[in-house]
Short mmCIF file of C-alpha atoms in Angstrom, two decimals:
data_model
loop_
_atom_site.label_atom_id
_atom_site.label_comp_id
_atom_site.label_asym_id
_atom_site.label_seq_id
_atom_site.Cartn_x
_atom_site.Cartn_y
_atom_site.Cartn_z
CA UNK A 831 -21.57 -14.53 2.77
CA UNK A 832 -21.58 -13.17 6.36
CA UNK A 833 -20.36 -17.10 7.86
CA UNK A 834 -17.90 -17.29 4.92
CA UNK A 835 -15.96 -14.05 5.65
CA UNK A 836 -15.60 -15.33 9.46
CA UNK A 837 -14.81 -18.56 8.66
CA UNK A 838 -11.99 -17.00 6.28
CA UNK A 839 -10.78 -14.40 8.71
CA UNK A 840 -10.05 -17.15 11.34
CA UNK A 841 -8.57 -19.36 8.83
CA UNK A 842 -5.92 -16.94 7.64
CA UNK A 843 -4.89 -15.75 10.86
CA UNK A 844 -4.22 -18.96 11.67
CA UNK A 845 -2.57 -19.75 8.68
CA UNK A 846 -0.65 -16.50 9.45
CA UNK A 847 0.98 -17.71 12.76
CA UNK A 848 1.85 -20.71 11.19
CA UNK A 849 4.09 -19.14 8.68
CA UNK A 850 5.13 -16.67 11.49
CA UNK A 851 6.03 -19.46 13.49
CA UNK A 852 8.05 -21.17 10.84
CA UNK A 853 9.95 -18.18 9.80
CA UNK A 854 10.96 -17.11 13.31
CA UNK A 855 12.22 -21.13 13.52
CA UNK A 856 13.83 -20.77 10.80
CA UNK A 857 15.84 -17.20 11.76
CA UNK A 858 19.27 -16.49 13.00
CA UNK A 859 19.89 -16.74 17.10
CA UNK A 860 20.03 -13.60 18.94
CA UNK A 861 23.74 -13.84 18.73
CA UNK A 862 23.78 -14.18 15.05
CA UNK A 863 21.26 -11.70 13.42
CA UNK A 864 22.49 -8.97 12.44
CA UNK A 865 19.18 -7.17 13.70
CA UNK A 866 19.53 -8.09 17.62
CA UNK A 867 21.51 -5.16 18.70
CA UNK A 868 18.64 -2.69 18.67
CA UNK A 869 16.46 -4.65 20.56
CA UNK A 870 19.12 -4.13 23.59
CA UNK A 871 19.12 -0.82 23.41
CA UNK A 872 16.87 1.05 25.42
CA UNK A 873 17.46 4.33 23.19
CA UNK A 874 16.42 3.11 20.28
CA UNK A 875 13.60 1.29 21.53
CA UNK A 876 12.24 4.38 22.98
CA UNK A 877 12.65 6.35 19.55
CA UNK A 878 11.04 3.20 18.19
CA UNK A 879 7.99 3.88 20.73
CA UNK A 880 7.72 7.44 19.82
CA UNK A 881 7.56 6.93 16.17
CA UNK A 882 4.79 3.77 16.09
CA UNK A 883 2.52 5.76 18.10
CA UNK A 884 2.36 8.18 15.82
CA UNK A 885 2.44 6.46 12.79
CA UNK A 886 -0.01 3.71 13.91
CA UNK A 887 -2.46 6.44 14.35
CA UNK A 888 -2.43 7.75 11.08
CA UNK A 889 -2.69 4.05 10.08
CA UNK A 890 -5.96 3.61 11.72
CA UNK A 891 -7.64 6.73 10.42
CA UNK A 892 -6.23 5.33 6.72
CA UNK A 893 -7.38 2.12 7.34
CA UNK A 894 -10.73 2.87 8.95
CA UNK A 895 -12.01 5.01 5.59
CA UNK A 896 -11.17 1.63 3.65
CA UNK A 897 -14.05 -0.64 3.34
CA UNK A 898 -17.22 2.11 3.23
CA UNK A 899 -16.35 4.50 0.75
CA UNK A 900 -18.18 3.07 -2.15
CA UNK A 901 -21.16 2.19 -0.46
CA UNK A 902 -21.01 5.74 0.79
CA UNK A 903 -21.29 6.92 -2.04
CA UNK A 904 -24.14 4.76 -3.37
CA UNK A 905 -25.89 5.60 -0.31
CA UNK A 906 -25.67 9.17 -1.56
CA UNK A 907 -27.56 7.86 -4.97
CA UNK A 908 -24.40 8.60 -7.11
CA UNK A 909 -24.39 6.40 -10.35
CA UNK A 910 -21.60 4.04 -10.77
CA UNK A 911 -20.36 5.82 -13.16
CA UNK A 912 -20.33 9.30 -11.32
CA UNK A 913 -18.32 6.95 -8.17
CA UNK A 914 -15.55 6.20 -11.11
CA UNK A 915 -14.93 9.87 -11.80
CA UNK A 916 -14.75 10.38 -7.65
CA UNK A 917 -11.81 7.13 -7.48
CA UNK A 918 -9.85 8.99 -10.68
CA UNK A 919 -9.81 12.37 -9.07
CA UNK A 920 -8.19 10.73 -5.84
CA UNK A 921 -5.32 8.56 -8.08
CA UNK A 922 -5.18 11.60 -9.97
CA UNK A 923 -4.46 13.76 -6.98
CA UNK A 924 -2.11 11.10 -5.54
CA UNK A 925 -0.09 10.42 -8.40
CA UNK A 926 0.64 14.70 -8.79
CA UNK A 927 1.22 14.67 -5.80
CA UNK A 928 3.87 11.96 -5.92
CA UNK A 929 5.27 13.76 -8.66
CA UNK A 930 5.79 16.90 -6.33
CA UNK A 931 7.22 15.24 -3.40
CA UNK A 932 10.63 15.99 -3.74
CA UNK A 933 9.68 19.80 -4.24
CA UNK A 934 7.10 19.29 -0.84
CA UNK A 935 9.77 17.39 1.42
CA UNK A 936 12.54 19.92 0.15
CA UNK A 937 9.81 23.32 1.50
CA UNK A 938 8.57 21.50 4.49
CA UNK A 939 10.38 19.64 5.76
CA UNK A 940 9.04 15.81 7.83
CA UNK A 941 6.60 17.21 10.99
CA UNK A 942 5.45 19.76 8.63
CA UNK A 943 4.59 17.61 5.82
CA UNK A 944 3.02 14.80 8.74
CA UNK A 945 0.80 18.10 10.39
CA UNK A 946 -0.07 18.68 6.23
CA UNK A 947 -1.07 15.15 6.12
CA UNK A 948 -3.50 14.92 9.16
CA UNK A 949 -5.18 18.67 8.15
CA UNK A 950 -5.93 17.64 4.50
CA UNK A 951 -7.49 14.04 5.78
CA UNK A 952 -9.32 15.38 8.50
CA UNK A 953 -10.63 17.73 5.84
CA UNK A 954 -11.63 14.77 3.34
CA UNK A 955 -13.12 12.91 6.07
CA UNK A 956 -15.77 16.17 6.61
CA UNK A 957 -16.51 16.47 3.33
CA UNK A 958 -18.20 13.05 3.28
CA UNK A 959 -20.81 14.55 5.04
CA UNK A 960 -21.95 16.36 2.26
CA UNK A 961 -24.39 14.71 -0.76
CA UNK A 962 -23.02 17.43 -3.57
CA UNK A 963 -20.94 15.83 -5.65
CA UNK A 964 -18.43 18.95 -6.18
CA UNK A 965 -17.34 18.71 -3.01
CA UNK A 966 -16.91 15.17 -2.74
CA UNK A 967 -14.67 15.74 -5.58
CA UNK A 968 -12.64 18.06 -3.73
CA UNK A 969 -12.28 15.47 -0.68
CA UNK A 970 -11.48 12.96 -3.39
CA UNK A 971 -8.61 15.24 -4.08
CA UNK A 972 -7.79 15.88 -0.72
CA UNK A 973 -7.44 11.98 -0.07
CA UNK A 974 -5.24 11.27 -2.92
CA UNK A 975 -3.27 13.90 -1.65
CA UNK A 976 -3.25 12.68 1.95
CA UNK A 977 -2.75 8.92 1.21
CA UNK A 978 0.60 9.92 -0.95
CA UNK A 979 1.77 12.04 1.81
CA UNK A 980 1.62 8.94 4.22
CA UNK A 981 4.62 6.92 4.16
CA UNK A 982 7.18 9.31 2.49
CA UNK A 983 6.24 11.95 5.36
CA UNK A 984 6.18 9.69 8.05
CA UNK A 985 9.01 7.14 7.44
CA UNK A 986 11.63 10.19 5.98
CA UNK A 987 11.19 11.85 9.03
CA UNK A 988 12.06 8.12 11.17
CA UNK A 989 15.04 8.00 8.81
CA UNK A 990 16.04 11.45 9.13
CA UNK A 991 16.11 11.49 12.87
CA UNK A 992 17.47 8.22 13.06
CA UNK A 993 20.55 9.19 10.89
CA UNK A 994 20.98 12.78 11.37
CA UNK A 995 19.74 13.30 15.33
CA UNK A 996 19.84 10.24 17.11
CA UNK A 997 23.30 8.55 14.67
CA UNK A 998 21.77 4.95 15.21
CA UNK A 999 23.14 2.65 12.65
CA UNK A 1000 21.90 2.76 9.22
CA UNK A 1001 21.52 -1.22 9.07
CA UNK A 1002 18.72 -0.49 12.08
CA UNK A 1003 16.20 1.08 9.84
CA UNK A 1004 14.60 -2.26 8.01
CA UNK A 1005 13.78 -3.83 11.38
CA UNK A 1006 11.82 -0.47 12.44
CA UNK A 1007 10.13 -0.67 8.93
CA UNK A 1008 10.08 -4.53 9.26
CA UNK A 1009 7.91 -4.72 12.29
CA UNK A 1010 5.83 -1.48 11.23
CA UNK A 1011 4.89 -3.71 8.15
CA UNK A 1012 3.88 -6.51 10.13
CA UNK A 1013 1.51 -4.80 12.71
CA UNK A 1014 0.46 -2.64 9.74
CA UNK A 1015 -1.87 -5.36 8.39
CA UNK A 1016 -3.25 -5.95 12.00
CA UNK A 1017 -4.18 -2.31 12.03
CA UNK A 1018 -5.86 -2.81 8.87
CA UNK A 1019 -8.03 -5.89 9.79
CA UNK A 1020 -8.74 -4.23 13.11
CA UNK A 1021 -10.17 -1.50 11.38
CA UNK A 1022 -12.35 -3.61 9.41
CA UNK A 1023 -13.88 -4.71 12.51
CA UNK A 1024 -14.51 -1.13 13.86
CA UNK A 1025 -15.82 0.05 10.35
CA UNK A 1026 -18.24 -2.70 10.57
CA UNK A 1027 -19.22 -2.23 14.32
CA UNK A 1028 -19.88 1.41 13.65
CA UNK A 1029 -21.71 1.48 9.97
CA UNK A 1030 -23.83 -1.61 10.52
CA UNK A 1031 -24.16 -2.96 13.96
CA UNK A 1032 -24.68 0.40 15.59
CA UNK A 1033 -26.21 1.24 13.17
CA UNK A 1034 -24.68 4.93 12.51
CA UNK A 1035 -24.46 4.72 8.58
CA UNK A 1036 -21.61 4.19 6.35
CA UNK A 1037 -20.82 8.01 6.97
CA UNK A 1038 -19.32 6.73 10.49
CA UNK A 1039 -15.94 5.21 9.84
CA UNK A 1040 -15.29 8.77 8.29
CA UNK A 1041 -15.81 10.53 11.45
CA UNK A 1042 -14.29 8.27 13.73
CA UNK A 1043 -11.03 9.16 11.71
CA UNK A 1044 -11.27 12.78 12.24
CA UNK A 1045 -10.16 12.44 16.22
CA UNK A 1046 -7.65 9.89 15.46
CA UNK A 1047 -5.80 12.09 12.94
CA UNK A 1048 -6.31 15.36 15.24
CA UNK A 1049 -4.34 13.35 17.93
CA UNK A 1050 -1.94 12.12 15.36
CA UNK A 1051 -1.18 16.07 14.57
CA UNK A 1052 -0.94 16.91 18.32
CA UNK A 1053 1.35 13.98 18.74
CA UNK A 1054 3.67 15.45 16.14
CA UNK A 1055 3.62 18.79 17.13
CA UNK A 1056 4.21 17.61 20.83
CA UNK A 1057 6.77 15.14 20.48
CA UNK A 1058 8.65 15.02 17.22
CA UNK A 1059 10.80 17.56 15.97
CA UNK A 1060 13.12 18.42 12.93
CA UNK A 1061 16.64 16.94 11.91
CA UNK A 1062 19.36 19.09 11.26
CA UNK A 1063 19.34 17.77 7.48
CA UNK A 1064 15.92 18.72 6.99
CA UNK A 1065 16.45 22.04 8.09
CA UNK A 1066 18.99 21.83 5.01
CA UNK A 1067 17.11 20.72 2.53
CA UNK A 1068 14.31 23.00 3.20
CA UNK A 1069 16.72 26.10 2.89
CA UNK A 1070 17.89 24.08 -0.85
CA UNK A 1071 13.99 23.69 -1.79
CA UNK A 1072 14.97 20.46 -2.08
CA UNK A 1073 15.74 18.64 -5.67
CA UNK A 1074 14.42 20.36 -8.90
CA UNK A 1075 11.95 18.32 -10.50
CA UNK A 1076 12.96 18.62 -13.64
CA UNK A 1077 16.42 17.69 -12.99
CA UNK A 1078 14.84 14.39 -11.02
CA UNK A 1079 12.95 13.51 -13.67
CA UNK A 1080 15.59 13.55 -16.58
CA UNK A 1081 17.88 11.48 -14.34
CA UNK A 1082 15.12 8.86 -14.10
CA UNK A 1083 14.22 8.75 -18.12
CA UNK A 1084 17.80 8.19 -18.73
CA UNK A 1085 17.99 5.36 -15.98
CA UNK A 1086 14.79 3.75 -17.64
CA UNK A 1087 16.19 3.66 -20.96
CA UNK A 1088 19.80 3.04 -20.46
CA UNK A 1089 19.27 -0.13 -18.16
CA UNK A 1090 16.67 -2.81 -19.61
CA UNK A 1091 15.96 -4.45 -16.02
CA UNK A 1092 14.87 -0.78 -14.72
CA UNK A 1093 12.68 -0.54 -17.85
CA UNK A 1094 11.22 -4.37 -17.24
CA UNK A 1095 11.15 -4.10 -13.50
CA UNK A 1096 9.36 -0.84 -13.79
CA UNK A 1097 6.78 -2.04 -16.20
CA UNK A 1098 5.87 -4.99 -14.19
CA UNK A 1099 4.62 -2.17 -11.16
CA UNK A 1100 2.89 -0.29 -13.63
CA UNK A 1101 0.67 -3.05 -14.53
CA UNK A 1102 0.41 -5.12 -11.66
CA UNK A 1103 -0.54 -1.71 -9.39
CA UNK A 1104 -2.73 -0.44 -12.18
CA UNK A 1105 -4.63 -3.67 -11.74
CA UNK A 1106 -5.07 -3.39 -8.30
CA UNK A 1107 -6.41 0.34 -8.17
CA UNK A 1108 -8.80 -0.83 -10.70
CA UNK A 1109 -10.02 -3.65 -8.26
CA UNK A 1110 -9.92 -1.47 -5.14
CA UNK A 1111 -12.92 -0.15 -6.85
CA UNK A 1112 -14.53 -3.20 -8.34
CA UNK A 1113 -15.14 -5.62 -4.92
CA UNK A 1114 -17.44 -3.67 -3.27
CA UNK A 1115 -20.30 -3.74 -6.51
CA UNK A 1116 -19.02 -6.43 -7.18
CA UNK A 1117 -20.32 -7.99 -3.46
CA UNK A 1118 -22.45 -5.71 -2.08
CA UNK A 1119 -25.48 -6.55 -4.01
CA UNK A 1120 -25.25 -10.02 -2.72
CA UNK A 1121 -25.06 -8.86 1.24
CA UNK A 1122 -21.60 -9.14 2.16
CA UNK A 1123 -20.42 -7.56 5.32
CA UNK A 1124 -17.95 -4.94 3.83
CA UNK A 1125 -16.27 -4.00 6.77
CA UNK A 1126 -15.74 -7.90 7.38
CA UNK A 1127 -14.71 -8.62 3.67
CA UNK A 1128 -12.40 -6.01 4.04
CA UNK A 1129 -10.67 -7.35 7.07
CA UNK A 1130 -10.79 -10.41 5.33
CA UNK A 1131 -8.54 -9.03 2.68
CA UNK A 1132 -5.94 -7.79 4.93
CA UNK A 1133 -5.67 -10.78 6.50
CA UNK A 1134 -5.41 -12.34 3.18
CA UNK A 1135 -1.92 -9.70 2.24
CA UNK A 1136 -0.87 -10.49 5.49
CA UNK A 1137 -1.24 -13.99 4.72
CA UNK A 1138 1.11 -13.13 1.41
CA UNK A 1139 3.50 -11.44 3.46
CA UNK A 1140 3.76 -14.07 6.00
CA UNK A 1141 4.38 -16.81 2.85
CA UNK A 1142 7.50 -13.92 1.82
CA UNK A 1143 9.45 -14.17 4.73
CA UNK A 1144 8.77 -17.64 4.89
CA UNK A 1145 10.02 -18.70 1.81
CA UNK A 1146 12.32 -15.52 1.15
CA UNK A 1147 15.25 -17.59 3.48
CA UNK A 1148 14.70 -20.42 0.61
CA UNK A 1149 13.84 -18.72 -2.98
CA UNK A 1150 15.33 -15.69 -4.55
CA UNK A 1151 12.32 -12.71 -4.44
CA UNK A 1152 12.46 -12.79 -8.18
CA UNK A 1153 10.77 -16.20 -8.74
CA UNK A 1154 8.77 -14.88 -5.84
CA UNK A 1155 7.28 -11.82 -7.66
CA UNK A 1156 6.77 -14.02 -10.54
CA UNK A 1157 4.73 -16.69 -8.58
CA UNK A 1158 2.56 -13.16 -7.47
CA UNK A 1159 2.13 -12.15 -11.10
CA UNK A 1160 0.63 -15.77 -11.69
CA UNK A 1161 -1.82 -15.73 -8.82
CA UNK A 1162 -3.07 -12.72 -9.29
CA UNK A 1163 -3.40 -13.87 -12.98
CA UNK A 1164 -5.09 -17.19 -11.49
CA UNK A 1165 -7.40 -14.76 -9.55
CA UNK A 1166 -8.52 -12.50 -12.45
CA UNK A 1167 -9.28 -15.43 -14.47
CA UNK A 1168 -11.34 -16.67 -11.62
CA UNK A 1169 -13.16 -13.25 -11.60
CA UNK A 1170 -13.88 -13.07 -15.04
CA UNK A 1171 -15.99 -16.56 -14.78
CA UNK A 1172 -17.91 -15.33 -11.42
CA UNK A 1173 -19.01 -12.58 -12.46
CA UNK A 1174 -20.05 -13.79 -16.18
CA UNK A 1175 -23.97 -11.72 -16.80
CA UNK A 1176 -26.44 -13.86 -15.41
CA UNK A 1177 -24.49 -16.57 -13.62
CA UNK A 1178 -22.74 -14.73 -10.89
CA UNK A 1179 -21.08 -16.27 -7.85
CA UNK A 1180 -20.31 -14.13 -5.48
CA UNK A 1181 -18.90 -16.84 -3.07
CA UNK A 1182 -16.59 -17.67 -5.79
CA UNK A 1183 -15.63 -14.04 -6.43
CA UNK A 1184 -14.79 -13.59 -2.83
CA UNK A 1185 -12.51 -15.95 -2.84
CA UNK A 1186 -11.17 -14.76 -6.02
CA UNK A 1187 -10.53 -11.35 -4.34
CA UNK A 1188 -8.92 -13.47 -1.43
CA UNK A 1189 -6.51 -14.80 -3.75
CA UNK A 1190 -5.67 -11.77 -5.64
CA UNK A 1191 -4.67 -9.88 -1.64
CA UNK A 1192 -2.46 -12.92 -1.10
CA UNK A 1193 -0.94 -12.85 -4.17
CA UNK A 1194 -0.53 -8.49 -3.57
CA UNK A 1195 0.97 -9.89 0.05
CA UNK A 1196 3.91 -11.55 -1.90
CA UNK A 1197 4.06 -8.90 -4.47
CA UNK A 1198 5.01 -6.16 -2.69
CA UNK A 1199 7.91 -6.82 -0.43
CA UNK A 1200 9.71 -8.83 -3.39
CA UNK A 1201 9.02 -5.55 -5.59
CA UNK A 1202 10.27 -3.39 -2.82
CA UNK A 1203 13.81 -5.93 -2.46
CA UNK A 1204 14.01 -5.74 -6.53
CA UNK A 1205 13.43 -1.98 -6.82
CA UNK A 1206 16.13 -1.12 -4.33
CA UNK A 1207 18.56 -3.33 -5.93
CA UNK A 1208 17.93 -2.71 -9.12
CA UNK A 1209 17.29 1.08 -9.34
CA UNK A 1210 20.24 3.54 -7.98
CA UNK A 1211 18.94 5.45 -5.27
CA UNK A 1212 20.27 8.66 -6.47
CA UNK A 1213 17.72 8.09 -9.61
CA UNK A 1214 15.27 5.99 -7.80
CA UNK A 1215 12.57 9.94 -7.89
CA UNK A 1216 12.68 10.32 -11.19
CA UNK A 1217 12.13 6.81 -12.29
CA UNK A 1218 9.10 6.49 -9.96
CA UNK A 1219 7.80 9.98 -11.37
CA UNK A 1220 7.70 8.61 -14.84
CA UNK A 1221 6.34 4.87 -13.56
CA UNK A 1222 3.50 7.04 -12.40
CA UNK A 1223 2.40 8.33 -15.79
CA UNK A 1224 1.21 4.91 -17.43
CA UNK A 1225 0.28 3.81 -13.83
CA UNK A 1226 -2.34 6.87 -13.72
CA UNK A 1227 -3.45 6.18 -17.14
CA UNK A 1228 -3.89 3.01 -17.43
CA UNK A 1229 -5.89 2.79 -13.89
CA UNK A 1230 -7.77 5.81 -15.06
CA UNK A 1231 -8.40 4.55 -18.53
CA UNK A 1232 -9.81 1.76 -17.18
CA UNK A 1233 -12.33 3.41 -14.19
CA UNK A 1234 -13.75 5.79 -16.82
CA UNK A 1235 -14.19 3.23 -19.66
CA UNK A 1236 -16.02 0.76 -16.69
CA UNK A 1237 -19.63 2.07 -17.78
CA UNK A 1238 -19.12 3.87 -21.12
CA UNK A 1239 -21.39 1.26 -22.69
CA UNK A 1240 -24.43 1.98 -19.57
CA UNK A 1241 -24.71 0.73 -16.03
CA UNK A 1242 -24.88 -3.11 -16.67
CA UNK A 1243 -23.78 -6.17 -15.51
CA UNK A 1244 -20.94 -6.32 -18.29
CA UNK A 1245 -18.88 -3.40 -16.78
CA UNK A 1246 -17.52 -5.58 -14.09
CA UNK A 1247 -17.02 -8.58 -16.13
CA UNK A 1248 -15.32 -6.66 -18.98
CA UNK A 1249 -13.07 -4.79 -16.52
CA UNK A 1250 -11.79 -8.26 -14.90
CA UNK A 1251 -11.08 -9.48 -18.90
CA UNK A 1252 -9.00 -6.81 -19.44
CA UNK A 1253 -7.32 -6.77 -16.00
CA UNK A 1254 -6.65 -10.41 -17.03
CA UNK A 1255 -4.67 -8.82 -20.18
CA UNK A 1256 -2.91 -6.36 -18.53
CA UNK A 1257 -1.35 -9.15 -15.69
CA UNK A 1258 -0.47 -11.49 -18.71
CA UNK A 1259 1.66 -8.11 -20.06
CA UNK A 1260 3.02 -7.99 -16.40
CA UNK A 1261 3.99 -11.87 -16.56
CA UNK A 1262 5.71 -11.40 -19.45
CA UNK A 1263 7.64 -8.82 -18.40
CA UNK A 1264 8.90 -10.76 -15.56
CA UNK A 1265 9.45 -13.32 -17.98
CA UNK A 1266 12.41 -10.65 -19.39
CA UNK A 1267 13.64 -10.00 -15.90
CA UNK A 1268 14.59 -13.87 -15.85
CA UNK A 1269 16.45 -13.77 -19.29
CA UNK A 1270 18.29 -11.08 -17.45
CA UNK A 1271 18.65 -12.49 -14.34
CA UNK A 1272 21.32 -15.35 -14.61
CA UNK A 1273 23.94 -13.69 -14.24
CA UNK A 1274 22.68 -11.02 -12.12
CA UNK A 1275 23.94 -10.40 -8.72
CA UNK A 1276 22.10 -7.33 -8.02
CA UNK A 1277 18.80 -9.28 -8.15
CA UNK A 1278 19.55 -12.39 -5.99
CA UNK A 1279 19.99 -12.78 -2.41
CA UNK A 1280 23.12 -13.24 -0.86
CA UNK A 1281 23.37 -17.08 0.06
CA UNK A 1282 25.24 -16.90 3.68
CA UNK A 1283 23.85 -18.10 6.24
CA UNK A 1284 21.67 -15.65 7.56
CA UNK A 1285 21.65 -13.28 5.36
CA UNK A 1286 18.88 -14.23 3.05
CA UNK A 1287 16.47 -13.89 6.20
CA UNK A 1288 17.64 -10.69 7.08
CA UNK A 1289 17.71 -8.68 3.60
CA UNK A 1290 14.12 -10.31 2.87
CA UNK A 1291 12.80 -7.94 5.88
CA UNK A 1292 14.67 -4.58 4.37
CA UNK A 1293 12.16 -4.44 2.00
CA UNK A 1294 9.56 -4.51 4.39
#
């Protein structure tokens, strides 16, 4: 296992600059994409600088917690079943939270909510050094909360001071975003690397990565407070408390049921994202037992999205991003299937599940910037809240549904198996969903890329 994950990690990242290279072959001049301005201006570039540093910290301290928290918890001698409870009380925590944002970003406003975002981590990351299970729980909770704070905080306050502050143009923001995205995964298999150096070639425990965050994040917070401060608009919205949930939510229920390619588009990200929370928690027993190098499987995974993302803006100058979200929902479909043979009771492959999971991160790679393209096309932004609010619900329950029912029948080698069968169901649902959002399609503007020259490769990185 330990050659195969370094064999794989080289192999994608070279497959990675391939596809880099082609797409940046196959983009617009300087003199012709509509992105080249900013990279002239010496303003913007230094607003750029100011905002990466920052954000590429919290990054790292996200990214670093990734691969070890499982085995952390075995190596605390908590049950399988026990860890399930531990993942639900984080997507729990996450998804209220997500529910609450508007109310949070309306009473604190973007450095506030960023400095609320480092305290709570830093505070989940210190809780891992305790074995009782209570208060693992309540670091669980402070995660979920954390990890849903991350982008909105972070990337509303870029677009508030951007806007508002600094009056850049609005058509600036996706290549900010755009290259954030990109170096994003590089963070992530980076930190795969230091996870690993730190749990098992030092030697310091899976407890490590944890603690290594805890600086990183304090930084991040003195960062803020040092160098970033709050837009006039914020300021405004704070003083409004923001928009009333209740009010948010209504307006997205009547978006969902008064347009059909909301309601389709919305229940393909319920399923496909359910799917994946359910296999964030599957690969490492899934693995482990057999001696993989988590920290190098995980970097292996990002590479892997990366790899997905690459194949996106690739292909995204070429194919509209709907047939590219349904060629996503059919490997990830492919990869399930694949999962559901290796890890059959009693003939278990774990080199063949690895490269199942492989698949599945590629095909999550491709997923989620043509979701992101088809979401803010299809969904007003004045609704878009509320609508994600009530996506949420079945997201939660279905993810949660499917953590707790893992062991109900006992700790055997049938939860896994059983889980990946009816993940397999689930993604069929999601296929045939997007199977709807073609019917609807053909004469759909909203959901196709403009064909000028040019612009296809731009609006492919917006989403990003």
């Amino acid at each position: 296992m330990l050659l195969l994950a370094y064999l794989s990690v080289l192999l994608l990242l070279t497959l990675c600059l391939g596809f880099e290279f082609s797409a940046c072959r196959t983009r617009p001049g300087p003199g012709q994409e509509a992105g080249a301005a900013p990279a002239t201006n010496p303003a913007f570039r230094q607003f750029q600088l100011r905002f990466y540093r920052v954000y590429f910290l919290a990054l790292w301290a996200d990214w670093l917690q990734g691969p070890y928290l499982y085995k952390l918890y075995q190596h605390y001698g908590f049950l399988e079943s026990q860890i399930a409870v531990l993942y639900v009380c984080g997507l729990a925590s996450g998804v209220l939270c997500g529910l609450a944002w508007g109310w949070l970003e309306g009473r604190l406003g973007g450095p506030r909510s960023c400095l609320l975002f480092c305290a709570c981590y830093s505070a989940c990351c210190l809780t891992k050094l305790s074995r009782d299970y209570f208060t693992l729980l309540l670091g669980r909770a402070l995660g979920g909360l954390s990890t849903s704070l991350l982008a909105p905080s972070f990337e509303g306050w870029y677009q508030g001071q951007h806007l508002e502050r600094h009056d850049f143009p609005r058509e600036w923001i996706p290549a900010t975003f755009r290259r954030a995205a990109t170096w994003n995964h590089g963070v992530a298999v980076a930190a795969g690397f230091a996870a690993t150096l730190l749990a098992e070639w030092l030697g310091l425990g899976p407890v490590a990565p944890f603690l290594a965050a805890v600086p990183c994040l304090l930084l991040c917070g003195a960062l803020v407070i040092r160098t970033w401060e709050e837009s006039p608009e914020e300021s405004r919205n704070r003083n409004l408390n923001g928009t009333p949930l209740s009010r948010s939510c209504a307006d997205g229920l009547s978006c969902l049921l008064s347009d059909r390619r909301v309601l389709l588009l919305s229940s393909v990200q319920a399923l496909f994202e359910s799917v994946v929370y359910i296999l964030v928690f599957l690969w490492t027993p899934v693995l482990d037992p057999h001696g993989a190098p988590l920290g190098i499987v995980f970097s292996c995974f990002m590479t892997s999205s990366m790899l997905g993302g690459s194949l996106y803006r690739a292909a995204a100058t070429r194919v509209q991003p709907l047939p590219l979200l349904c060629l996503a929902v059919l490997l990830a479909l492919l990869s399930l299937s694949l999962l559901c043979f290796s890890t059959l009771p009693g003939r278990e492959s774990p080199s063949q599940s690895f490269l199942a999971f492989l698949l599945f991160e590629g095909a999550c790679g491709l997923y989620f910037p043509a979701m992101g393209f088809l979401r803010g096309r299809v969904i007003p932004e004045s609704r878009r809240q509320g609508v994600l609010a009530w996506l949420r619900l079945p997201l939660l329950l279905l993810a949660c549904l499917g953590l707790l029912a893992l062991h109900g029948s006992g700790e055997g080698l049938e939860g896994p198996w059983r889980m990946f069968l009816a993940s397999s169901g689930l993604m069929l649902a999601a296929l045939l969903a997007v199977a709807g959002l073609f019917t609807l399609a053909r004469h759909d503007g909203d959901m196709k890329l403009e064909s000028e020259s040019g612009a296809g490769g731009e609006r492919a990185g917006d989403c990003l």
